[in-house]
JSON list of C-alpha atoms in Angstrom, two decimals:
[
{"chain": "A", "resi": 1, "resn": "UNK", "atom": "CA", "xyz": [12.73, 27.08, -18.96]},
{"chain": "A", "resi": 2, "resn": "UNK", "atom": "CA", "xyz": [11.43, 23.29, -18.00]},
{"chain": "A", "resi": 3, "resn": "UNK", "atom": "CA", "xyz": [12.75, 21.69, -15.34]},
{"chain": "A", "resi": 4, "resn": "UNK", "atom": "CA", "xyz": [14.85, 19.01, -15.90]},
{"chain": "A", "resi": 5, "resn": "UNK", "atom": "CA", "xyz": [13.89, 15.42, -14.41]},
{"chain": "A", "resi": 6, "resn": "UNK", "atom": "CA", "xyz": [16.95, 16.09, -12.11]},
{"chain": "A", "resi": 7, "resn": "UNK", "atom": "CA", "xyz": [15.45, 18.97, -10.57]},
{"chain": "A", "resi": 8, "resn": "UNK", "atom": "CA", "xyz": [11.73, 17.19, -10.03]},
{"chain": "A", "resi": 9, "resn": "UNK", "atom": "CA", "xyz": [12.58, 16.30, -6.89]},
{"chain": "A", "resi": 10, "resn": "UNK", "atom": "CA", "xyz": [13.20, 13.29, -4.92]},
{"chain": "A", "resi": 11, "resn": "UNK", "atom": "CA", "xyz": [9.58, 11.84, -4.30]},
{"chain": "A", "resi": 12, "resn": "UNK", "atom": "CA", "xyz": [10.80, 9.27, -1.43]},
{"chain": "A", "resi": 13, "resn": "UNK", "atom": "CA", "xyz": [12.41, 11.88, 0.33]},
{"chain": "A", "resi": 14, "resn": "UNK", "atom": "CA", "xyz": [9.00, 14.09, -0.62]},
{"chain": "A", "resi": 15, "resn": "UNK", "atom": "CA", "xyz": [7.11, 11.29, 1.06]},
{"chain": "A", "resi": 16, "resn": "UNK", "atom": "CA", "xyz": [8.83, 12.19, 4.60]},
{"chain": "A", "resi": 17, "resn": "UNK", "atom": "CA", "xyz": [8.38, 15.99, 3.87]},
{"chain": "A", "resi": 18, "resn": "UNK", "atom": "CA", "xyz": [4.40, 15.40, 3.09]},
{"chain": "A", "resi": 19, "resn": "UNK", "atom": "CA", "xyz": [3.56, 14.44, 6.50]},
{"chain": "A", "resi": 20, "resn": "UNK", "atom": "CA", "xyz": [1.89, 17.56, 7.50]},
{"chain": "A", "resi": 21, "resn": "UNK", "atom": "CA", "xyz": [0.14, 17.75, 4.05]},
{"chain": "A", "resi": 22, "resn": "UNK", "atom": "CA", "xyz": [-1.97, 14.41, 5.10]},
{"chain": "A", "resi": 23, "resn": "UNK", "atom": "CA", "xyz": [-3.01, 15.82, 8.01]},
{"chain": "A", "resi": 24, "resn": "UNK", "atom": "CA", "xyz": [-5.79, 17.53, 5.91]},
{"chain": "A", "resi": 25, "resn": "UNK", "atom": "CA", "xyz": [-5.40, 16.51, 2.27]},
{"chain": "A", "resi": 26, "resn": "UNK", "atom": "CA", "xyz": [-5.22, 12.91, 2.93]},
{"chain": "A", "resi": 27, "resn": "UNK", "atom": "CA", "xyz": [-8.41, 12.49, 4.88]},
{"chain": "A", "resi": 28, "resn": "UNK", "atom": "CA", "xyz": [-11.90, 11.54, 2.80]},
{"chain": "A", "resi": 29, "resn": "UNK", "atom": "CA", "xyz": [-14.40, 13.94, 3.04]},
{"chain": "A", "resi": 30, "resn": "UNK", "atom": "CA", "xyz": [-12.55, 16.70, 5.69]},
{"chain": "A", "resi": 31, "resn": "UNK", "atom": "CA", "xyz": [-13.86, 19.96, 5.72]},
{"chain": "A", "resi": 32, "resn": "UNK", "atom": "CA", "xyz": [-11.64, 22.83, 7.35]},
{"chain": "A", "resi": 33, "resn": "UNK", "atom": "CA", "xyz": [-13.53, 24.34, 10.33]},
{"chain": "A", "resi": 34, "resn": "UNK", "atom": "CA", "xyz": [-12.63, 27.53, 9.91]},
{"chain": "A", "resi": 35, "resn": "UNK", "atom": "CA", "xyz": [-13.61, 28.93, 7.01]},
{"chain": "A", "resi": 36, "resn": "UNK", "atom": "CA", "xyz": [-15.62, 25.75, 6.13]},
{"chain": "A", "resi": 37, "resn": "UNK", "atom": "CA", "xyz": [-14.50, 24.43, 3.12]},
{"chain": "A", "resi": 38, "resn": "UNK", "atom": "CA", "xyz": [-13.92, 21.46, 1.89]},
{"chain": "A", "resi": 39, "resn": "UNK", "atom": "CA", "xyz": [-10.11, 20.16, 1.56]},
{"chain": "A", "resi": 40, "resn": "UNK", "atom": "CA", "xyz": [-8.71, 19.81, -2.20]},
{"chain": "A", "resi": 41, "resn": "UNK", "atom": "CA", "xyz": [-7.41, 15.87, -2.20]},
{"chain": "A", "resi": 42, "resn": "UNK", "atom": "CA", "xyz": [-3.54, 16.45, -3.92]},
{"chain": "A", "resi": 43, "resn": "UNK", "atom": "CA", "xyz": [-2.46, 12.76, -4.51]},
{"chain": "A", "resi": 44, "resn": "UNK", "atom": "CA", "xyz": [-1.58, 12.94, -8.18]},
{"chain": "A", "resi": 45, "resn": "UNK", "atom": "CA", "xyz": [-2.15, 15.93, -9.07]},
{"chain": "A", "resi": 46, "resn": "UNK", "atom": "CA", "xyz": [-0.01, 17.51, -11.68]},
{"chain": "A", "resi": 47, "resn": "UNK", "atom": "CA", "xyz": [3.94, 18.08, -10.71]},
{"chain": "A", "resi": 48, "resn": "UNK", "atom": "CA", "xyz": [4.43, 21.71, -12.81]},
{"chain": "A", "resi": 49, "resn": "UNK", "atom": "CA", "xyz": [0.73, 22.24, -10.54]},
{"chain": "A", "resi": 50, "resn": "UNK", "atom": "CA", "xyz": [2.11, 21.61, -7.35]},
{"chain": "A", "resi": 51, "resn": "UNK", "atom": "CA", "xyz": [5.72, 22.89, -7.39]},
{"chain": "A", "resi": 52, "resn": "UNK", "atom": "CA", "xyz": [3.42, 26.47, -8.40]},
{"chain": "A", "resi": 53, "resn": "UNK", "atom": "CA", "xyz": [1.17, 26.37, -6.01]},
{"chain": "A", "resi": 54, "resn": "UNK", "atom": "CA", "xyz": [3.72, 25.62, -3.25]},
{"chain": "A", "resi": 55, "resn": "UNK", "atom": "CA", "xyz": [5.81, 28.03, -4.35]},
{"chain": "A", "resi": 56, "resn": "UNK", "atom": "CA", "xyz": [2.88, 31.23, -4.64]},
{"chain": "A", "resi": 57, "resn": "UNK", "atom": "CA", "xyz": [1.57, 30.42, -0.76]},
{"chain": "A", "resi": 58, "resn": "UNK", "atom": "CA", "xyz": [5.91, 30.60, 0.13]},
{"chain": "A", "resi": 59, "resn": "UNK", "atom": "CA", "xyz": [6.14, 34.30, -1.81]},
{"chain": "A", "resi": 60, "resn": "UNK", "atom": "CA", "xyz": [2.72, 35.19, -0.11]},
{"chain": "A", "resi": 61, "resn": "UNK", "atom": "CA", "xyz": [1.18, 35.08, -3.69]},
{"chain": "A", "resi": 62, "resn": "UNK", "atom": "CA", "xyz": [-1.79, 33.25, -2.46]},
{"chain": "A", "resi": 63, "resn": "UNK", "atom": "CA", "xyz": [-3.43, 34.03, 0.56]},
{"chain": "A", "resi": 64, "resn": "UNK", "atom": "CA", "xyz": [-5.00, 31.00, 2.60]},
{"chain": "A", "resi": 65, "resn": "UNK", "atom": "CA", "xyz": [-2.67, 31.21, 6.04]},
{"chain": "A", "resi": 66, "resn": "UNK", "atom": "CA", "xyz": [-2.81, 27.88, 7.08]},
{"chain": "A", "resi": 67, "resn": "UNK", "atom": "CA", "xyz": [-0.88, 26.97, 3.65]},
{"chain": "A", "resi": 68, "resn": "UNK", "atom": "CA", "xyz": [1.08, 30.19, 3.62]},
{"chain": "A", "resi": 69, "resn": "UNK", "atom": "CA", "xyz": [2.63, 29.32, 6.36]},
{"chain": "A", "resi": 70, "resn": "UNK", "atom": "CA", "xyz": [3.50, 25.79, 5.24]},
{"chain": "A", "resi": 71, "resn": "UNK", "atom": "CA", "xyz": [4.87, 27.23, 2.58]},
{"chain": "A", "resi": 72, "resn": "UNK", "atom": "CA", "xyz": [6.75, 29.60, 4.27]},
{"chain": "A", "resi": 73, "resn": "UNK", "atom": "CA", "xyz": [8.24, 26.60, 6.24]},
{"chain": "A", "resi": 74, "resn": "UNK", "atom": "CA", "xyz": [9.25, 25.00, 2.44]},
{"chain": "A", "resi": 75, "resn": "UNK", "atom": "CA", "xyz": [12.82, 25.43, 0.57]},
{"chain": "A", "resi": 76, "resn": "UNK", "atom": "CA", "xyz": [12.50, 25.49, -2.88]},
{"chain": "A", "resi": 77, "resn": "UNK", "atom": "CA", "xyz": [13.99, 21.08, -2.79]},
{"chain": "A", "resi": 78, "resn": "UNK", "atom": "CA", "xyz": [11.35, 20.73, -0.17]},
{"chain": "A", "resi": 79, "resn": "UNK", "atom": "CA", "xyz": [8.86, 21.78, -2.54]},
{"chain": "A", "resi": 80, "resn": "UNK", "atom": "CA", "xyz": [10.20, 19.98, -5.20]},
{"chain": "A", "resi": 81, "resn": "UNK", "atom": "CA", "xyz": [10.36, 17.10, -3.25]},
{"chain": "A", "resi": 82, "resn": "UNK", "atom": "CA", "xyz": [7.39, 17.22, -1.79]},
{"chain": "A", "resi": 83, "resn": "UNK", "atom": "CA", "xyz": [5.37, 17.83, -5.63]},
{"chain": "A", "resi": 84, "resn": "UNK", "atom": "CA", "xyz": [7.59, 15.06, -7.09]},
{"chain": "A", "resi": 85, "resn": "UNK", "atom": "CA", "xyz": [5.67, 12.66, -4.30]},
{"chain": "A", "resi": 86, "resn": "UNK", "atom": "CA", "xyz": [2.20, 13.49, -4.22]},
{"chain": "A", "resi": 87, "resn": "UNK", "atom": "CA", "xyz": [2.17, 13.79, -7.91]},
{"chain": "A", "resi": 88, "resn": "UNK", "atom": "CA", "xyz": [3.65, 10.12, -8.06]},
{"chain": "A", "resi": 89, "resn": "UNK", "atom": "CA", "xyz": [0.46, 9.19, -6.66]},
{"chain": "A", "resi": 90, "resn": "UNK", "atom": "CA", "xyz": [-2.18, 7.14, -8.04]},
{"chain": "A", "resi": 91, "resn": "UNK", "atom": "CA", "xyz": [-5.30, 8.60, -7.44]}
]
């Protein structure tokens, strides 16, 4: 069932919950030391996207630890929140 625009979020209350996500998906060119890789840039990407992805490293789904535990650390308005902001974003 789609969510309804009621339960997208709140992206300025998202923006204060993304602060740890800039740390490493808001910086040009980063590349994660360990493994090296580079960092996916999230700013606008696709709401339904995000709220998935979020919501897989939470369950354990997906298996990079740095963003497991972030999600872990994530209610299910956090991550709505949190999608509903960095999807707002022009990129």
């Amino acid at each position: 069932m789609p969510a309804l625009a009621a339960d997208k979020g709140d992206p300025a209350a998202g923006r204060n919950k993304a602060y740890t996500c800039v740390g490493c998906h808001g910086i040009e060119g980063w590349k994660n030391p360990y493994p090296n890789y580079h960092v996916p840039r999230i700013g606008g990407q696709n709401y339904e996207y995000l709220v998935s992805a979020l919501t897989e490293y939470k369950k354990g789904e997906r298996s990079h630890p740095t963003m497991r535990a972030q999600g872990e650390s994530m209610s299910d308005e956090d991550i709505r929140d949190i999608a509903a902001f960095l999807s707002s974003i022009t990129p």
